[in-house]
mmCIF file of C-alpha atoms and ligand atoms in Angstrom:
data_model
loop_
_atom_site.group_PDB
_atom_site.id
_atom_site.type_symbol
_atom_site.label_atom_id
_atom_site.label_comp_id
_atom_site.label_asym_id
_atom_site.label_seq_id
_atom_site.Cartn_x
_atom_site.Cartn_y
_atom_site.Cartn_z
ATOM 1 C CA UNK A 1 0.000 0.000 0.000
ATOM 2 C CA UNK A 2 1.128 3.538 -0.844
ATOM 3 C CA UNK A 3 0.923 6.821 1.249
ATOM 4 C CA UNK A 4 -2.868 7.028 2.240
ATOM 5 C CA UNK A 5 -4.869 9.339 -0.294
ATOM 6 C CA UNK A 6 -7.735 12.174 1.645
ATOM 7 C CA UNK A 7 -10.505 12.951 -0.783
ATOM 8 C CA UNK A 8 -12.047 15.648 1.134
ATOM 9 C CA UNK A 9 -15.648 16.218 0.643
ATOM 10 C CA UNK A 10 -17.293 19.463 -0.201
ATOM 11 C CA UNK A 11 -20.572 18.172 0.758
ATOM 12 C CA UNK A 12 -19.927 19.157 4.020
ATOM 13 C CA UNK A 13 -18.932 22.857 2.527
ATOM 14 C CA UNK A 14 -20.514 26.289 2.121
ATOM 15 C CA UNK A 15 -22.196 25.323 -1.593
ATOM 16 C CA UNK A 16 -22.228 29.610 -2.007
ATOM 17 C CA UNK A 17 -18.059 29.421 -2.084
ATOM 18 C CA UNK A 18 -17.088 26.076 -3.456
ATOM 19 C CA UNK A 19 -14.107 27.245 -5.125
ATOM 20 C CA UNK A 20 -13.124 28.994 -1.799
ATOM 21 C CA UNK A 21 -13.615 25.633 0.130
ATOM 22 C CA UNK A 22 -11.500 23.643 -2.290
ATOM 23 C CA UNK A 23 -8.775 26.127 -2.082
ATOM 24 C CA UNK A 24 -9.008 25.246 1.806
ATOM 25 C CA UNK A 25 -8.019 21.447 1.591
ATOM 26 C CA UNK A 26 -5.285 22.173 -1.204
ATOM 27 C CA UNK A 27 -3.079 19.206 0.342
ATOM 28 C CA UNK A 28 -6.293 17.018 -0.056
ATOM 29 C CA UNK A 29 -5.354 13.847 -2.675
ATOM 30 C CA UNK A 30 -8.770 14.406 -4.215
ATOM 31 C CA UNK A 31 -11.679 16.563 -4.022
ATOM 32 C CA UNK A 32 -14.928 14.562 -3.634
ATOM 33 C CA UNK A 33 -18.287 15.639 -5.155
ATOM 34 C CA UNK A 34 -21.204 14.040 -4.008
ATOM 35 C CA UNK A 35 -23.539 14.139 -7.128
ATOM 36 C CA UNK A 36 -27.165 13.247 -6.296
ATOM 37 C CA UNK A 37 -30.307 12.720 -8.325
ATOM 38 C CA UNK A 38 -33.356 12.959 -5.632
ATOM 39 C CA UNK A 39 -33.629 9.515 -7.701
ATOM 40 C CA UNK A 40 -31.060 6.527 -6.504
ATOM 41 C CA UNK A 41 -30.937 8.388 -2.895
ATOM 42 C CA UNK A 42 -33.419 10.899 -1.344
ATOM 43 C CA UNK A 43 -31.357 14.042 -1.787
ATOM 44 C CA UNK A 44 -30.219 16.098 -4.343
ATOM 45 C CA UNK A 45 -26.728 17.927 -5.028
ATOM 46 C CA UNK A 46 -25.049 19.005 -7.554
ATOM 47 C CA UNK A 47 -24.610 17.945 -11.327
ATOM 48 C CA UNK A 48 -22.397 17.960 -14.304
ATOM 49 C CA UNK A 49 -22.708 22.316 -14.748
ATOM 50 C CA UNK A 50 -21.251 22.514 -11.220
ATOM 51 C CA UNK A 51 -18.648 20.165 -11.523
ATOM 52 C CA UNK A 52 -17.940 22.081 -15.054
ATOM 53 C CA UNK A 53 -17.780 25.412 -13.646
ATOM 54 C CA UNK A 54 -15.418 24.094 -10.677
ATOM 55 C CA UNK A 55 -13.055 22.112 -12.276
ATOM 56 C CA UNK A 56 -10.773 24.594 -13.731
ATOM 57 C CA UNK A 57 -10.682 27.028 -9.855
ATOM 58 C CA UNK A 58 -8.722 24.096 -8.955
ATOM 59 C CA UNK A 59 -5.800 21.773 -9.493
ATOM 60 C CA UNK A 60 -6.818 19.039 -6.843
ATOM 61 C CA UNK A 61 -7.554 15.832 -8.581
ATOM 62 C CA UNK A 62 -12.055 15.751 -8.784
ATOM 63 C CA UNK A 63 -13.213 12.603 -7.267
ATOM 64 C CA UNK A 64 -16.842 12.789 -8.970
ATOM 65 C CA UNK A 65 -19.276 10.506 -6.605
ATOM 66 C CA UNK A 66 -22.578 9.515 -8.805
ATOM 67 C CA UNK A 67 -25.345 8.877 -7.048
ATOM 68 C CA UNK A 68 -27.412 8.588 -9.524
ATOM 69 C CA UNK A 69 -29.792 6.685 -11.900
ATOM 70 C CA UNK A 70 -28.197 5.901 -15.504
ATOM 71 C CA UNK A 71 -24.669 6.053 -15.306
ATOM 72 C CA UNK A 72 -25.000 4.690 -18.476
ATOM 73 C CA UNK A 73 -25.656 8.070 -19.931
ATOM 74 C CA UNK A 74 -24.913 10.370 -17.055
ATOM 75 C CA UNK A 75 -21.105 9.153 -16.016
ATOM 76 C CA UNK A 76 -19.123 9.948 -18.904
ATOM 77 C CA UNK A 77 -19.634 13.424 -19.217
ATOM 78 C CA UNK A 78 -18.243 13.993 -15.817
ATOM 79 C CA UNK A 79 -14.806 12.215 -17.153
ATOM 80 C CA UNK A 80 -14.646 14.306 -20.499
ATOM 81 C CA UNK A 81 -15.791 17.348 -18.485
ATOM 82 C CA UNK A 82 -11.903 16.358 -16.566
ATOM 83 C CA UNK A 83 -12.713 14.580 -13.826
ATOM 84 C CA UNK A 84 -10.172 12.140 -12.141
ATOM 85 C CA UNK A 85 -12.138 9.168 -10.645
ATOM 86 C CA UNK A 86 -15.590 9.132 -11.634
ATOM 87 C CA UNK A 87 -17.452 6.574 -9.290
ATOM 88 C CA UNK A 88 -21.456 5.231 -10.160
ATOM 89 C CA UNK A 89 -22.847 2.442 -8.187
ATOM 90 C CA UNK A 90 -22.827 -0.959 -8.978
ATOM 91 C CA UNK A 91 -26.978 -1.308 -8.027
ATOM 92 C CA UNK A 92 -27.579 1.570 -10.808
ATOM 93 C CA UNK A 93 -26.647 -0.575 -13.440
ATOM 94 C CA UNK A 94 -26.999 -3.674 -15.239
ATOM 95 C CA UNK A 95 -24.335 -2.714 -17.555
ATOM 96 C CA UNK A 96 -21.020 -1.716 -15.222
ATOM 97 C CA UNK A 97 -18.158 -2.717 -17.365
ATOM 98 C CA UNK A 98 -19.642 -0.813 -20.094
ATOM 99 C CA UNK A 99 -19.855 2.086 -17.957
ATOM 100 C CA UNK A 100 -16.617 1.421 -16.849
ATOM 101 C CA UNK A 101 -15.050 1.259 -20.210
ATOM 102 C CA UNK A 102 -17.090 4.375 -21.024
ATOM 103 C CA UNK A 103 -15.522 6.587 -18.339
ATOM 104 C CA UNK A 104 -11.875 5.392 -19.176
ATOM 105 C CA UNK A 105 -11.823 5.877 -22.802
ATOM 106 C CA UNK A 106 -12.715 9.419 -22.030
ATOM 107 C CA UNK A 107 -9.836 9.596 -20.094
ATOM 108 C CA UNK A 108 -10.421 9.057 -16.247
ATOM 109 C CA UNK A 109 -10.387 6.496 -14.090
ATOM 110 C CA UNK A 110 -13.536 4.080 -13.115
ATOM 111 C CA UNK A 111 -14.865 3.898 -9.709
ATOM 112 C CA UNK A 112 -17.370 0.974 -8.735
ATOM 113 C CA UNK A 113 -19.827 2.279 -5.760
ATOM 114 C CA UNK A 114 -21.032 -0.469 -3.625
ATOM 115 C CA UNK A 115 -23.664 0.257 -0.821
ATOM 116 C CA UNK A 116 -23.413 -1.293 2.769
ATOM 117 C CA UNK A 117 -25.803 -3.959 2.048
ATOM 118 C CA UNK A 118 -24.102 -4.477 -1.461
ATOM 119 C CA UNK A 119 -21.718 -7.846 -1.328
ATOM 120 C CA UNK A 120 -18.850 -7.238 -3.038
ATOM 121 C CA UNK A 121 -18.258 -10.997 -4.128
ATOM 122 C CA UNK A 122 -20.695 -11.247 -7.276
ATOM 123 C CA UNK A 123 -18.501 -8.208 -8.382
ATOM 124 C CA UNK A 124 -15.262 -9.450 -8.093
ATOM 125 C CA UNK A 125 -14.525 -10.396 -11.336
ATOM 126 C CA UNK A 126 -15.564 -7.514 -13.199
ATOM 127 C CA UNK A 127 -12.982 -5.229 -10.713
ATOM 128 C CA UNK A 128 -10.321 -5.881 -13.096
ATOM 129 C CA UNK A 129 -12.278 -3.003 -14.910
ATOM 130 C CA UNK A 130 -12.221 -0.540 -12.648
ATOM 131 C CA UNK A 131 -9.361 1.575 -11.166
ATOM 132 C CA UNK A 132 -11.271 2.191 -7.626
ATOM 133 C CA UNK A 133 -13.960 0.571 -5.980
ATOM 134 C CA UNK A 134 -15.880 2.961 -3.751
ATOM 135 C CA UNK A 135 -16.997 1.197 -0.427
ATOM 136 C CA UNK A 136 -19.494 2.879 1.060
ATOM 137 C CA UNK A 137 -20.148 2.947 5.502
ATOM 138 C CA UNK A 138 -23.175 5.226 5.370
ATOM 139 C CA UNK A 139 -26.252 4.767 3.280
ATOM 140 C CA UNK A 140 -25.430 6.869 0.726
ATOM 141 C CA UNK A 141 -27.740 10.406 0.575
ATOM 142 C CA UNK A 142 -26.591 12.534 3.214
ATOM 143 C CA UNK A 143 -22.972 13.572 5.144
ATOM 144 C CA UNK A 144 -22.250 13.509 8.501
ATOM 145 C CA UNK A 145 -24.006 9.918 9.396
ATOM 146 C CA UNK A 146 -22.076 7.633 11.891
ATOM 147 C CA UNK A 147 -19.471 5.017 10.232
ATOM 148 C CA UNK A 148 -20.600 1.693 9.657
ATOM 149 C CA UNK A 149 -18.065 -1.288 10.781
ATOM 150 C CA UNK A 150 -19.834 -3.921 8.947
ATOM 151 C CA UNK A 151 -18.995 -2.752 6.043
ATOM 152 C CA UNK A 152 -14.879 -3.530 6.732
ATOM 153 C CA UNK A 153 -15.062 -7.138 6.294
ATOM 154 C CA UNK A 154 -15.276 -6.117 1.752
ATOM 155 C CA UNK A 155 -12.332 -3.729 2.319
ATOM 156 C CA UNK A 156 -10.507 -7.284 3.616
ATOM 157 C CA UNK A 157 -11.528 -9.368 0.699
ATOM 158 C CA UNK A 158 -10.693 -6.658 -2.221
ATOM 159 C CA UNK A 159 -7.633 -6.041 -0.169
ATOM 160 C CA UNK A 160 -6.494 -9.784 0.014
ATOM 161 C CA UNK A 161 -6.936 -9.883 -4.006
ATOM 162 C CA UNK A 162 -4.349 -7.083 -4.161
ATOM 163 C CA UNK A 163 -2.085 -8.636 -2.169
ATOM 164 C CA UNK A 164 -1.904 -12.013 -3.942
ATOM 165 C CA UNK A 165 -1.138 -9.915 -6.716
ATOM 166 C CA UNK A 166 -4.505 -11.104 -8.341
ATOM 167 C CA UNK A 167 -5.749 -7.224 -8.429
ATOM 168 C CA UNK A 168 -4.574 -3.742 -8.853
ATOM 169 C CA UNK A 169 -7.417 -1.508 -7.460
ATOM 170 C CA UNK A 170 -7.572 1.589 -5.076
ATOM 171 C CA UNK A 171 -10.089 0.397 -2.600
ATOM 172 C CA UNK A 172 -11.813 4.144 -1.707
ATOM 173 C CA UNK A 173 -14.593 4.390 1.366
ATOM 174 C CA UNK A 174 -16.728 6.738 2.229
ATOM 175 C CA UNK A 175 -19.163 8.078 5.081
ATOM 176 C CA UNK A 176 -18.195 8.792 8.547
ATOM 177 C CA UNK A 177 -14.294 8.544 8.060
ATOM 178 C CA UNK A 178 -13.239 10.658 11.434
ATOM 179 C CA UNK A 179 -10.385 10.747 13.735
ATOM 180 C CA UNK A 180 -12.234 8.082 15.408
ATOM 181 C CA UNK A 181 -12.660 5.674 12.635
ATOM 182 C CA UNK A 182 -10.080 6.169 10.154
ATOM 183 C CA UNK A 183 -7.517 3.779 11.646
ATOM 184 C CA UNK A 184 -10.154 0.687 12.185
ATOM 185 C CA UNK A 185 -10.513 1.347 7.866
ATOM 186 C CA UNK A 186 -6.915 1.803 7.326
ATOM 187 C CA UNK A 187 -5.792 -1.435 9.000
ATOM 188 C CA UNK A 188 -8.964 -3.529 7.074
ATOM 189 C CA UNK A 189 -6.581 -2.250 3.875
ATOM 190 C CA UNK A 190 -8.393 1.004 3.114
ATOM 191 C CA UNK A 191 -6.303 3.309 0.646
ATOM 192 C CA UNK A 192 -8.370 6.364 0.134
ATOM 193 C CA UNK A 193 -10.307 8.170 2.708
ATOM 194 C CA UNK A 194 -13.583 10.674 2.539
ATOM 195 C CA UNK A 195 -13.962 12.832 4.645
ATOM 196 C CA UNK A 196 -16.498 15.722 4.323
ATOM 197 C CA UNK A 197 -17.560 16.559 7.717
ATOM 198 C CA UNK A 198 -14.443 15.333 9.603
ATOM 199 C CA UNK A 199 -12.839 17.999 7.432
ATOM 200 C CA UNK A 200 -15.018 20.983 6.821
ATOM 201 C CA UNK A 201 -16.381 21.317 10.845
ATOM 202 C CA UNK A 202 -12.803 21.559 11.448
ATOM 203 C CA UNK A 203 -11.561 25.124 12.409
ATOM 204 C CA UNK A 204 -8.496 24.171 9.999
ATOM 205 C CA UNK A 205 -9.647 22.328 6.948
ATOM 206 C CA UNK A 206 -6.300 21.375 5.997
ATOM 207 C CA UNK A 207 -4.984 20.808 9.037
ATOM 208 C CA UNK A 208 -7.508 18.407 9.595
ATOM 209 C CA UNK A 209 -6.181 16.305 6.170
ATOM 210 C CA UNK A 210 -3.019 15.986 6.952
ATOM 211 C CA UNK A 211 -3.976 14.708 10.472
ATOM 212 C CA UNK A 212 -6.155 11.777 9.031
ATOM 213 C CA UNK A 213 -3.619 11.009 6.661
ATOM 214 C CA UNK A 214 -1.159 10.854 9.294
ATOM 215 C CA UNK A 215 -2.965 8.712 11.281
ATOM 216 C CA UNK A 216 -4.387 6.487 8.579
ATOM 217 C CA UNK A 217 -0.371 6.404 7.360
ATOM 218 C CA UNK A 218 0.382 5.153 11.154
ATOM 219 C CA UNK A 219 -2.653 2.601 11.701
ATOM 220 C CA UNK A 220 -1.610 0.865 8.003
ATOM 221 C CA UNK A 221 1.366 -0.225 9.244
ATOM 222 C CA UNK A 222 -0.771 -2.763 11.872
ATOM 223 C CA UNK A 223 -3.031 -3.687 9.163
ATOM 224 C CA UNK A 224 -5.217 -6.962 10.296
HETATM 225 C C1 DX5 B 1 -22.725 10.388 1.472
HETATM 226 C C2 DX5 B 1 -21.574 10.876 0.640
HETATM 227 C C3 DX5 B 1 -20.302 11.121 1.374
HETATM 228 C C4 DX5 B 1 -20.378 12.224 2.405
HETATM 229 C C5 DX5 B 1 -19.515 11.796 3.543
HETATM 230 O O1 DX5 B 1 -23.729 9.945 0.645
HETATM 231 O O2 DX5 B 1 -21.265 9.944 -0.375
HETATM 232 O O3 DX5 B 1 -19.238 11.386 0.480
HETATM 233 O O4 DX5 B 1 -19.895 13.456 1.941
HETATM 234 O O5 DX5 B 1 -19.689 12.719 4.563
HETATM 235 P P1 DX5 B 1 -19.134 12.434 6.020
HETATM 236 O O6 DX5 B 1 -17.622 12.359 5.898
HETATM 237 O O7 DX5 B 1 -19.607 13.608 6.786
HETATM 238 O O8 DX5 B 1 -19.717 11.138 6.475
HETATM 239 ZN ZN1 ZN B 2 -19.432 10.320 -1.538
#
């Protein structure tokens, strides 16, 4: 495992200054955007003109989160808009390596979103598609929810693939990543780490980063 990777998550910023809020977590890996559809959860966000009009305030890598209905149409315009990862869930689809395929020949990298009551197993095979899988530890639809555990057990199985060298995947979760949690996901083999209101209720945005990555960096080394 490399250096653990923060995607901080503006949807626990100020929406009115979003380029203002990115510029606060510069040392963040990736910037995550939550975008919802009122559809696939009950909540909606922000969308592809956002993302657009965002993209080029900053140079942190975008880590576009699709909650949404149709990936199949919807997810690769967020990679040719210049996204990074670009991540749709798994129970959105029937088609996922299409979508997959979709997102990386328009040049960014695939994310798989799995749900806490998703298995990962019957998607497995199909991982050799993507270049992240997304775990999520919150029902996906809303920030600052309380960490699910459960949900650590998939990190261990994608994270035993890798290191058999049957995989090469960046295993991503997401929803209530804290000072109190990150370490129990780091040493189940987590490699990237939301964190949107761990990092935006902080008095120091950035500050607060570097500390999870410092401690996620620490609690890898004992992983389980
Ligand atoms: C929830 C979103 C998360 C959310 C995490 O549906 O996918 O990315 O921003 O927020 P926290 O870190 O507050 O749980
Ligand atoms: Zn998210």
């Amino acid at each position: 495992m490399g250096k653990p990777l923060i995607s901080a998550s503006i949807l626990a910023a100020d929406f009115a200054r979003l380029a203002e809020e990115a510029a606060a977590v510069k040392n963040a890996d990736w910037l995550h955007v939550d975008v919802m559809d009122n559809h696939f959860v009950p909540n909606l966000t922000i969308g592809l003109p956002v993302v657009e009009a965002l993209l080029p305030t900053t140079d942190i890598p975008m880590d576009c989160h699709l909650m949404i209905e149709n990936p199949d149409r919807w997810a690769p315009p967020y990679a040719e808009a210049g996204a990074h990862n670009v991540s749709f869930h798994a129970e959105a689809t029937d088609n996922p390596v299409a979508v997959a395929r979709d997102i990386r020949a328009a040049g960014a990298k695939a994310g798989l979103g799995v749900k806490p009551g998703t298995p990962i197993e019957p998607y497995l095979e199909i991982l050799p598609e993507f270049d992240t899988v997304l775990i999520m530890s919150v029902e996906p639809g809303f920030g600052g929810q309380s960490f699910i555990p459960e949900v650590l057990p998939k990190v261990g199985v994608v994270r035993r693939l890798i290191d058999a060298g049957e995989l090469s995947i960046i295993v991503e979760i997401d929803g209530g990543i804290n000072a109190d949690t990150i370490e129990q996901a780091a040493e189940a083999g987590v490699d990237c780490f939301v964190a949107g209101s761990a990092v935006y209720s902080a008095a120091d945005p950035a500050a607060a980063v570097e500390s999870l990555r410092r401690q996620a960096a620490a609690a890898s080394k004992h992983r389980r």
